[in-house]
PDB file of C-alpha atoms in Angstrom:
ATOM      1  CA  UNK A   1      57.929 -47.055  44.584  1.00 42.00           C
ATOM      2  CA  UNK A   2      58.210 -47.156  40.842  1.00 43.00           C
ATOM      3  CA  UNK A   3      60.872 -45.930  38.634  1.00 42.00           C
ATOM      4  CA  UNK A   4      60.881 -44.271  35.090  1.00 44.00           C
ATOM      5  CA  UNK A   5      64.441 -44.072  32.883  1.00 42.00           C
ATOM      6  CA  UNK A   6      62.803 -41.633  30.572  1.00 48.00           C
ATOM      7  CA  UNK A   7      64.087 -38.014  30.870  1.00 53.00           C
ATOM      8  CA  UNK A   8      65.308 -35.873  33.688  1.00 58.00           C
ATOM      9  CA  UNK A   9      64.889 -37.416  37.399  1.00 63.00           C
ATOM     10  CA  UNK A  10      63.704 -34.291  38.334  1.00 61.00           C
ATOM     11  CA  UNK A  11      60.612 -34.122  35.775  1.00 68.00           C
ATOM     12  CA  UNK A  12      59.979 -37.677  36.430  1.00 73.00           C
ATOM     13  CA  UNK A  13      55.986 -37.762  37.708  1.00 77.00           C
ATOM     14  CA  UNK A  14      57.590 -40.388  39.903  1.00 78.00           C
ATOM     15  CA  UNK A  15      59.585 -37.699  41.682  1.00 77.00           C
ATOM     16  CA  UNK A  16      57.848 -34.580  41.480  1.00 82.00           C
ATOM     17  CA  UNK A  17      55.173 -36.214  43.375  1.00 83.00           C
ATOM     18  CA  UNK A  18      57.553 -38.360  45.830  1.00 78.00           C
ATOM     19  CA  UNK A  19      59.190 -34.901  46.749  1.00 84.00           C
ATOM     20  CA  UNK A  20      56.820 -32.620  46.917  1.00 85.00           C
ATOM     21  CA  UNK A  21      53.192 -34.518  46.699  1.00 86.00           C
ATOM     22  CA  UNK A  22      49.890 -33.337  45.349  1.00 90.00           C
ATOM     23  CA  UNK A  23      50.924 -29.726  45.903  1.00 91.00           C
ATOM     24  CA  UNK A  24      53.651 -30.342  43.114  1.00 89.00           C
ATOM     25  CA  UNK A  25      51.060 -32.153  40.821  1.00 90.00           C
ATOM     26  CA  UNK A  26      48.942 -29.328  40.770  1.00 93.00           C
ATOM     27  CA  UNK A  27      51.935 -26.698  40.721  1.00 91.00           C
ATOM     28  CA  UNK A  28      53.026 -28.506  37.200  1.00 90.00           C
ATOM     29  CA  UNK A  29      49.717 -28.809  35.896  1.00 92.00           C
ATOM     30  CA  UNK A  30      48.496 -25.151  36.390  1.00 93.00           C
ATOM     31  CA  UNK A  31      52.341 -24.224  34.669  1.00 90.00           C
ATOM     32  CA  UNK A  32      52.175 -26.558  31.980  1.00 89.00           C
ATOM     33  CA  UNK A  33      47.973 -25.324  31.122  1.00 86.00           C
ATOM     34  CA  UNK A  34      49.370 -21.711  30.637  1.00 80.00           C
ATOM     35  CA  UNK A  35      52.687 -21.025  31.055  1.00 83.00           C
ATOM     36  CA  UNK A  36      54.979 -23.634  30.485  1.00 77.00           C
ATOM     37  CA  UNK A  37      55.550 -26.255  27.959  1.00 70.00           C
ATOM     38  CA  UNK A  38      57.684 -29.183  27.740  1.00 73.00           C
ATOM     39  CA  UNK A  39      56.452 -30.645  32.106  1.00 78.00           C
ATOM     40  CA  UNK A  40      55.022 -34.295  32.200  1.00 75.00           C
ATOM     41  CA  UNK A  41      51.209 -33.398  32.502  1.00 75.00           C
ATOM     42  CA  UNK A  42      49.964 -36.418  30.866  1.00 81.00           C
ATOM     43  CA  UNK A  43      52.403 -39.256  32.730  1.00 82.00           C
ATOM     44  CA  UNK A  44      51.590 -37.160  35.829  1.00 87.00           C
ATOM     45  CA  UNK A  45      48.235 -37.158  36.028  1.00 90.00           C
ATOM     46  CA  UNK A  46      48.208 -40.994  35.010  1.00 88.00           C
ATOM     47  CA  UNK A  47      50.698 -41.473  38.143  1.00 87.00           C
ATOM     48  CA  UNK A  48      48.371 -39.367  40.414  1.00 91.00           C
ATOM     49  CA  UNK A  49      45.734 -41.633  39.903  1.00 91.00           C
ATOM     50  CA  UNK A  50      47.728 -44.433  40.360  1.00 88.00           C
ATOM     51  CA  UNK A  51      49.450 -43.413  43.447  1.00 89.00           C
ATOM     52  CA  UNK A  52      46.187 -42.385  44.687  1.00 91.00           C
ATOM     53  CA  UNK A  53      45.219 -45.988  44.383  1.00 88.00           C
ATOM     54  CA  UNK A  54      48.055 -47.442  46.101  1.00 83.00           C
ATOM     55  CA  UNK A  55      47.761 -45.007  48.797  1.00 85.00           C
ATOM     56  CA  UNK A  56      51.175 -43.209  47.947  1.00 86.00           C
ATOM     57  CA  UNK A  57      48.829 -39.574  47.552  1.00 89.00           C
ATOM     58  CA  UNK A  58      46.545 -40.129  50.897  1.00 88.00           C
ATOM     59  CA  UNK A  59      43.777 -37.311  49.911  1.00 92.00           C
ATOM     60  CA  UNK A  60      40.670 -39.443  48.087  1.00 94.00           C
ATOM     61  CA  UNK A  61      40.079 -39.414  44.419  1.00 94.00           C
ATOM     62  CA  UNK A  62      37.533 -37.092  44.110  1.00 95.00           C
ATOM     63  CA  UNK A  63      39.301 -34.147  46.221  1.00 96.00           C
ATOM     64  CA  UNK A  64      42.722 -34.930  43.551  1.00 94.00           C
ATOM     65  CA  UNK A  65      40.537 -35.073  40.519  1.00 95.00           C
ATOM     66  CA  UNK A  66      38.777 -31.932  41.794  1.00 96.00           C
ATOM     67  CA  UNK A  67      42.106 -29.976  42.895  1.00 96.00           C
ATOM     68  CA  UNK A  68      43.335 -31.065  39.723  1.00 95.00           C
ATOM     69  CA  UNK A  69      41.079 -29.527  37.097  1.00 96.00           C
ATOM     70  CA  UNK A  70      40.773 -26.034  39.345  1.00 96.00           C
ATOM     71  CA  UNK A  71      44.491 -26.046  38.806  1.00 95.00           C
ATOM     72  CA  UNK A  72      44.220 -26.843  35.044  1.00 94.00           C
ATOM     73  CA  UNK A  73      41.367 -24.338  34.415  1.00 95.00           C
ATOM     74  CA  UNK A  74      43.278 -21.264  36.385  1.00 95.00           C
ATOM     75  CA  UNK A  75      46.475 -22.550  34.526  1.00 93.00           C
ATOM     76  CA  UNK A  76      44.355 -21.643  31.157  1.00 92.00           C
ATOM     77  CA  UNK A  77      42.892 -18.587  32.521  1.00 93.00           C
ATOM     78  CA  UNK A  78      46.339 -16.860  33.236  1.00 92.00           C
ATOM     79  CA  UNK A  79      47.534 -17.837  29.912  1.00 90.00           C
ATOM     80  CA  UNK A  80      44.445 -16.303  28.273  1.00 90.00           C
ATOM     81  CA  UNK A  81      45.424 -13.344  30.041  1.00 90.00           C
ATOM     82  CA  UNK A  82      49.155 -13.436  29.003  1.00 87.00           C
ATOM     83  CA  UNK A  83      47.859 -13.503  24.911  1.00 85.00           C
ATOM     84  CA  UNK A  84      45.553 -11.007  25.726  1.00 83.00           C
ATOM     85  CA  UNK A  85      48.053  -8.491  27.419  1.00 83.00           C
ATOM     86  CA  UNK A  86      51.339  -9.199  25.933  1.00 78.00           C
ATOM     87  CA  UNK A  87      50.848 -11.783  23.236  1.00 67.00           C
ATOM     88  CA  UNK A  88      52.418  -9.684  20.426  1.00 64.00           C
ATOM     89  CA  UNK A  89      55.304  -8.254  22.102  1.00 68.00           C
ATOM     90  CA  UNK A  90      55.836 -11.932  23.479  1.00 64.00           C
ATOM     91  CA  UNK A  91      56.335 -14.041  20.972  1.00 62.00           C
ATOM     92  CA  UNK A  92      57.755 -11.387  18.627  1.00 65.00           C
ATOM     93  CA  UNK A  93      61.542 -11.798  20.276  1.00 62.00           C
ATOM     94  CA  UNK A  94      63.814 -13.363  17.887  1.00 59.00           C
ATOM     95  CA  UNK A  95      66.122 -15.088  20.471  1.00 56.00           C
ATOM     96  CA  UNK A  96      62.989 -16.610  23.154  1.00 57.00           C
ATOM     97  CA  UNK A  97      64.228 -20.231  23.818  1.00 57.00           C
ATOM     98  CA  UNK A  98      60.625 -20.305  25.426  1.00 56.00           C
ATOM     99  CA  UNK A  99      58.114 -17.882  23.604  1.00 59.00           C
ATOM    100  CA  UNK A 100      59.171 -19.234  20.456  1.00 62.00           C
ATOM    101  CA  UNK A 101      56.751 -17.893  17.646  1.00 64.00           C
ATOM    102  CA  UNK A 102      56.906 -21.117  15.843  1.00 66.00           C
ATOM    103  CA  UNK A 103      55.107 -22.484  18.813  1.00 61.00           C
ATOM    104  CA  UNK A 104      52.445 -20.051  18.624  1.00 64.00           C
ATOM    105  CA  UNK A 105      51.901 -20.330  15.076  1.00 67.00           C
ATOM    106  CA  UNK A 106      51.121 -23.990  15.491  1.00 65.00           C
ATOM    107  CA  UNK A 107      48.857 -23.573  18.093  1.00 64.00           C
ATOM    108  CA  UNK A 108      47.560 -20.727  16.051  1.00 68.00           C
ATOM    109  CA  UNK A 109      46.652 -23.514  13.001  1.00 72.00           C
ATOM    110  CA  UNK A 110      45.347 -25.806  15.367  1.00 67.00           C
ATOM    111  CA  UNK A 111      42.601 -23.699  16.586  1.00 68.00           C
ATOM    112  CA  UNK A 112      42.139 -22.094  12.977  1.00 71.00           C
ATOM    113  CA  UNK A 113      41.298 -25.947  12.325  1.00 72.00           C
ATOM    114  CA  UNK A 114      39.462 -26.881  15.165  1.00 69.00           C
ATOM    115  CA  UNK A 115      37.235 -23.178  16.144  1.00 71.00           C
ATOM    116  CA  UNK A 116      36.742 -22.895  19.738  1.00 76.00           C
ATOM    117  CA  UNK A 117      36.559 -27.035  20.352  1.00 79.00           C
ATOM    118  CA  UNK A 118      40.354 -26.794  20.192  1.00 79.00           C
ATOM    119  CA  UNK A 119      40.371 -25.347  23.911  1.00 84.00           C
ATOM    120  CA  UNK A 120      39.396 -28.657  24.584  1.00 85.00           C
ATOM    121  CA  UNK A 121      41.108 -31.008  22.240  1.00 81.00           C
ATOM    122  CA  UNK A 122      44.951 -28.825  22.653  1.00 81.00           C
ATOM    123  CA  UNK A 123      44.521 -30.035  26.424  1.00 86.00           C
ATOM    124  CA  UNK A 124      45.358 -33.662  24.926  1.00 82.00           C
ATOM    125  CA  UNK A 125      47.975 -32.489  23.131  1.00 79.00           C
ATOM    126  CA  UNK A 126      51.657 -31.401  24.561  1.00 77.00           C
ATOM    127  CA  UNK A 127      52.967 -28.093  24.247  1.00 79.00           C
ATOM    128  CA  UNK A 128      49.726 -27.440  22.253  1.00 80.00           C
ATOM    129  CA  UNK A 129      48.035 -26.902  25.608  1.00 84.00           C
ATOM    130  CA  UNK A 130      50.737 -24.551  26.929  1.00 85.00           C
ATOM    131  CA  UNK A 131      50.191 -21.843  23.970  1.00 82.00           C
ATOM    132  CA  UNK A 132      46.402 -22.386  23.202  1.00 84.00           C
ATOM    133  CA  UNK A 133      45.083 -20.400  25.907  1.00 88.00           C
ATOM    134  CA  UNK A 134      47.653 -17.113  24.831  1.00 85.00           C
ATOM    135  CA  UNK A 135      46.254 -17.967  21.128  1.00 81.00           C
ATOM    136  CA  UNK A 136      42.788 -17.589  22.379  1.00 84.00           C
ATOM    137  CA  UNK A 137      43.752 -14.153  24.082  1.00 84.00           C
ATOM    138  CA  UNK A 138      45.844 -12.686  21.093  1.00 78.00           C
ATOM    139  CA  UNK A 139      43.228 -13.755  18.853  1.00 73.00           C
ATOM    140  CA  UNK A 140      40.882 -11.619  21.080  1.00 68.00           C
ATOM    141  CA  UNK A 141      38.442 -15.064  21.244  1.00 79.00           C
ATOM    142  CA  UNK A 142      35.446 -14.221  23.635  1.00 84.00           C
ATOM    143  CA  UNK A 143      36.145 -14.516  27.251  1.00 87.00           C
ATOM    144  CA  UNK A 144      33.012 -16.631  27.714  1.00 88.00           C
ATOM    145  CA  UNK A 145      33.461 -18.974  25.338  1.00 86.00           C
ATOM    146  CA  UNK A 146      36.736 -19.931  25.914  1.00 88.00           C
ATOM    147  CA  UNK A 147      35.812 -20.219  29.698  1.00 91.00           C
ATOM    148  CA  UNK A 148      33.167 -22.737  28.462  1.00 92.00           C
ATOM    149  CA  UNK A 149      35.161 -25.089  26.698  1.00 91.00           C
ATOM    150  CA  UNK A 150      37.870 -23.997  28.989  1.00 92.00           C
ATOM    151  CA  UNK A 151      36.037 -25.714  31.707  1.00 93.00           C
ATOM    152  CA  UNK A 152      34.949 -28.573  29.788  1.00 93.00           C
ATOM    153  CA  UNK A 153      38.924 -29.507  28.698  1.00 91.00           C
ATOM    154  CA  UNK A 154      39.907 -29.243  32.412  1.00 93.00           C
ATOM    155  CA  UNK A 155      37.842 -31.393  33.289  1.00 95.00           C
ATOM    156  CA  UNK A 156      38.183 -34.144  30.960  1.00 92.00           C
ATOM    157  CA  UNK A 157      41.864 -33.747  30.391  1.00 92.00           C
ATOM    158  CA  UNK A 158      42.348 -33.085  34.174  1.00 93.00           C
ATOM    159  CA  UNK A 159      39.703 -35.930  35.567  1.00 94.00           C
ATOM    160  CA  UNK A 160      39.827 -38.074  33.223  1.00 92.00           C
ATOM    161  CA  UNK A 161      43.066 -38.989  33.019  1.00 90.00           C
ATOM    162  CA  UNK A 162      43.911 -39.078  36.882  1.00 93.00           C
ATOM    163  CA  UNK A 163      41.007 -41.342  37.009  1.00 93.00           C
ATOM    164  CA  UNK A 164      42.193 -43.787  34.220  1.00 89.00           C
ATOM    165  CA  UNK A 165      45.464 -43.974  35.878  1.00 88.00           C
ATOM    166  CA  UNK A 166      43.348 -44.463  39.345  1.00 91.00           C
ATOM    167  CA  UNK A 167      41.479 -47.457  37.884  1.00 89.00           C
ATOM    168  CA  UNK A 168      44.245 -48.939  35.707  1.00 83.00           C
ATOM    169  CA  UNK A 169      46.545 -48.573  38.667  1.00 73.00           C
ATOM    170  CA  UNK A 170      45.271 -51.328  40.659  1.00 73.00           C
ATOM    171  CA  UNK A 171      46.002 -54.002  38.036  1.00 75.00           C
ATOM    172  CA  UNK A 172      49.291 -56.031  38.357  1.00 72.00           C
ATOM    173  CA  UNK A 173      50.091 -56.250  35.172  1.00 72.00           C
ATOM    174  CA  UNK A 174      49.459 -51.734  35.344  1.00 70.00           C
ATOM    175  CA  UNK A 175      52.032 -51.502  38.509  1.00 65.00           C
ATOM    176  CA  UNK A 176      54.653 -54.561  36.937  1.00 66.00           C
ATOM    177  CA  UNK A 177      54.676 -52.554  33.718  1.00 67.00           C
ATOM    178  CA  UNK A 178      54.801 -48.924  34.833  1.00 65.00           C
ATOM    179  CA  UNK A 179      57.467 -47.554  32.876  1.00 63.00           C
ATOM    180  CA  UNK A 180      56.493 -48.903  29.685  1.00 70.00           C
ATOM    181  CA  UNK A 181      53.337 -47.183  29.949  1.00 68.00           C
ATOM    182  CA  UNK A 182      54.552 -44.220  30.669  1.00 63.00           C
ATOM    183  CA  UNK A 183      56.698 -44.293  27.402  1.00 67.00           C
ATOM    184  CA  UNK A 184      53.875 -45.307  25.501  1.00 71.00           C
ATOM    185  CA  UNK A 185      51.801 -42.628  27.407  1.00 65.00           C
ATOM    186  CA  UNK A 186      54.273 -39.883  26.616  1.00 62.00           C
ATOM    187  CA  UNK A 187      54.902 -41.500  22.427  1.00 68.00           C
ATOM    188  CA  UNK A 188      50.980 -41.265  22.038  1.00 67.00           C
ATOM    189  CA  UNK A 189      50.975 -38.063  23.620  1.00 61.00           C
ATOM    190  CA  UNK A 190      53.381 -36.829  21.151  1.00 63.00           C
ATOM    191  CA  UNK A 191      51.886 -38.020  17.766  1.00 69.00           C
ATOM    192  CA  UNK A 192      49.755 -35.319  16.848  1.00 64.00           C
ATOM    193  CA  UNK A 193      52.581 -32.850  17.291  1.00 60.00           C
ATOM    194  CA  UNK A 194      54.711 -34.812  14.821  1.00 67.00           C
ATOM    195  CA  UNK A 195      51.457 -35.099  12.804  1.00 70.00           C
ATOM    196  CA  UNK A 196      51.314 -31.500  12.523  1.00 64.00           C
ATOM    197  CA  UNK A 197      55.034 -30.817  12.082  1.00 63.00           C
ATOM    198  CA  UNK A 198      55.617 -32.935   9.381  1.00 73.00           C
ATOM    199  CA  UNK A 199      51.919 -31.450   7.345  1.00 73.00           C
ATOM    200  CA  UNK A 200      53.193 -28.293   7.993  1.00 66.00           C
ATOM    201  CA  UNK A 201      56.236 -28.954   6.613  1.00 72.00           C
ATOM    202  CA  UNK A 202      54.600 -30.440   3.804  1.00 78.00           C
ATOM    203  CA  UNK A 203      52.689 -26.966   2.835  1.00 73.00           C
ATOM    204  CA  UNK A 204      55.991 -25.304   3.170  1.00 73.00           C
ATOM    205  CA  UNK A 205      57.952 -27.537   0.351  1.00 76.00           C
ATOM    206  CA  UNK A 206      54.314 -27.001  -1.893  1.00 75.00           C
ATOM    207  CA  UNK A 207      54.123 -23.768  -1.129  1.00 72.00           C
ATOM    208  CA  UNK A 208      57.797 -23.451  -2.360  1.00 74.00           C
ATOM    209  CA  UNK A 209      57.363 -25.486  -5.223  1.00 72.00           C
ATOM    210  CA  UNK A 210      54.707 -23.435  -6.112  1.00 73.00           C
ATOM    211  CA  UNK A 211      56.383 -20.117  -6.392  1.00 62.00           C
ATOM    212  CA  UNK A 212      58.667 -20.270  -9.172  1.00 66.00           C
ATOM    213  CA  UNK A 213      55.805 -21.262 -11.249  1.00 59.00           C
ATOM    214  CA  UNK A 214      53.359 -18.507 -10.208  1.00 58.00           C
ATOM    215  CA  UNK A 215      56.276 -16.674 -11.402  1.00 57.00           C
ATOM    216  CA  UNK A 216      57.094 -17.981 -14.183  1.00 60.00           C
ATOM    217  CA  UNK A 217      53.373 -18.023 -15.552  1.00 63.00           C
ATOM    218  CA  UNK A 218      53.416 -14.358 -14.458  1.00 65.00           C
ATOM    219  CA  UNK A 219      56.245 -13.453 -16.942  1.00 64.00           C
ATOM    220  CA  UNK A 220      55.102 -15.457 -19.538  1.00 63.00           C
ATOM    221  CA  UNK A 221      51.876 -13.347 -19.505  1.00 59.00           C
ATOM    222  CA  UNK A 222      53.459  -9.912 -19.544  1.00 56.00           C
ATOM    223  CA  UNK A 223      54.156 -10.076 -22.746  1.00 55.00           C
ATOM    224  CA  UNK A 224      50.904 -10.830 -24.130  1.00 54.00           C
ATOM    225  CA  UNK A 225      49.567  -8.079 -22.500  1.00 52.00           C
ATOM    226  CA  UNK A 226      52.304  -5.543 -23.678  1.00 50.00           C
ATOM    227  CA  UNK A 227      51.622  -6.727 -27.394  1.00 49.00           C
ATOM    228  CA  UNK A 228      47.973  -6.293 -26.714  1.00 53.00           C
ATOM    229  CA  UNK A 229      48.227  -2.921 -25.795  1.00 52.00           C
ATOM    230  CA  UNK A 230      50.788  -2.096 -28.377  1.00 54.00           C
ATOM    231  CA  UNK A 231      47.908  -3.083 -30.833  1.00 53.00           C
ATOM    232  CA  UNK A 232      45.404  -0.991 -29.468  1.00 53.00           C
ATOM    233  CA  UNK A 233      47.815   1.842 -29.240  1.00 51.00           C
ATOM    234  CA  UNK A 234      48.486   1.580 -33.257  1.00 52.00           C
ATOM    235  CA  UNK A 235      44.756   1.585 -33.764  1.00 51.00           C
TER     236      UNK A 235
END
């Protein structure tokens, strides 16, 4: 049995699969597609493959992998529905610790930048892949293309990386080294939210910048166009 110092004991994919198996793999990864951010879906699905190597998860790879993306894909669908049905009123609480609207608006700019792929690409990226789905819902995005690519992100977020952790799992130097790659599964994981933190943060000090100039070289024109019409009101 492996051990991870990173975070709560209780969200470590170490435990959450020790205590309550596959069932709790798939119960985190249908919350985490739709419903709640901040669960280890990424280190967990890595450590489902793995422990379906070393025999710790007894059902065979394809019936995990398979359980696994039905549980991703429903996780999406029910947060489709939540944007749909109560996206506005939602995230439009000031004091949400969870709903928070600055969460939405980055998934919102994410899939403003990416179109309908982004169903596909948020399911790589944390907390991105929680609030997606509602985006696609608020946003009124059409049911059958986002069940498309819906379908195709489940699958490669949801078998692919159970079966990278499933074939990297039965190295040594994989099982010898577990908790430093789940740290640097968890860092990676994380890098395109920083990414898009700090550029958004960027536009806001531009944007900023840029206001008390608009304004200025809004004033400064005023009065050319108040001696303008002063001259064609003498003539």
């Amino acid at each position: 049995m492996y051990t991870l110092a990173l975070g709560p004991e209780w969200l470590s994919p170490e435990y959450l699969i020790g205590q309550f198996g596959l069932i709790g793999t798939l119960a985190v990864v249908f919350a985490e597609s739709g419903l709640f951010a901040f669960l280890p879906g990424d280190s967990l699905l890595f450590t489902a493959g793995l422990f379906t190597a070393s025999g710790d998860i007894s059902q065979p790879l394809w019936l995990v992998c398979t359980l696994i993306v039905a549980a991703a894909i429903l996780g999406d669908q029910v947060g489709y529905l939540i944007g749909k049905f109560f996206g506005p009123k939602l995230f439009s609480r000031p004091d949400s610790r969870l709903f928070k609207r600055e969460n939405l608006d980055a998934a919102h700019d994410f899939m403003d930048k990416h179109g309908p792929k982004a169903i596909v690409l948020a399911r790589f990226v944390p907390i991105i892949r929680t609030f997606a789905p509602m985006v696609a819902g608020a946003g009124a995005m059409k049911y059958r293309t986002f069940l498309l690519f819906n379908v195709i992100g489940g699958i490669g977020w949801g078998a692919g990386v159970t079966v990278l952790g499933y074939n990297l799992g039965q190295f040594d130097v994989i099982k010898n080294n577990i908790e430093t790659i789940f740290i640097g599964i968890v860092l990676i994981s994380v890098i395109p939210v920083i990414f898009e933190v700090l550029k958004a943060r960027k536009h806001k000090k531009a944007a900023a910048a840029e206001a008390p100039a608009a304004v200025g070289r809004q004033r400064s024109a005023e009065p050319q166009g108040s001696a303008q019409r002063g001259r064609h009101a003498k003539r």
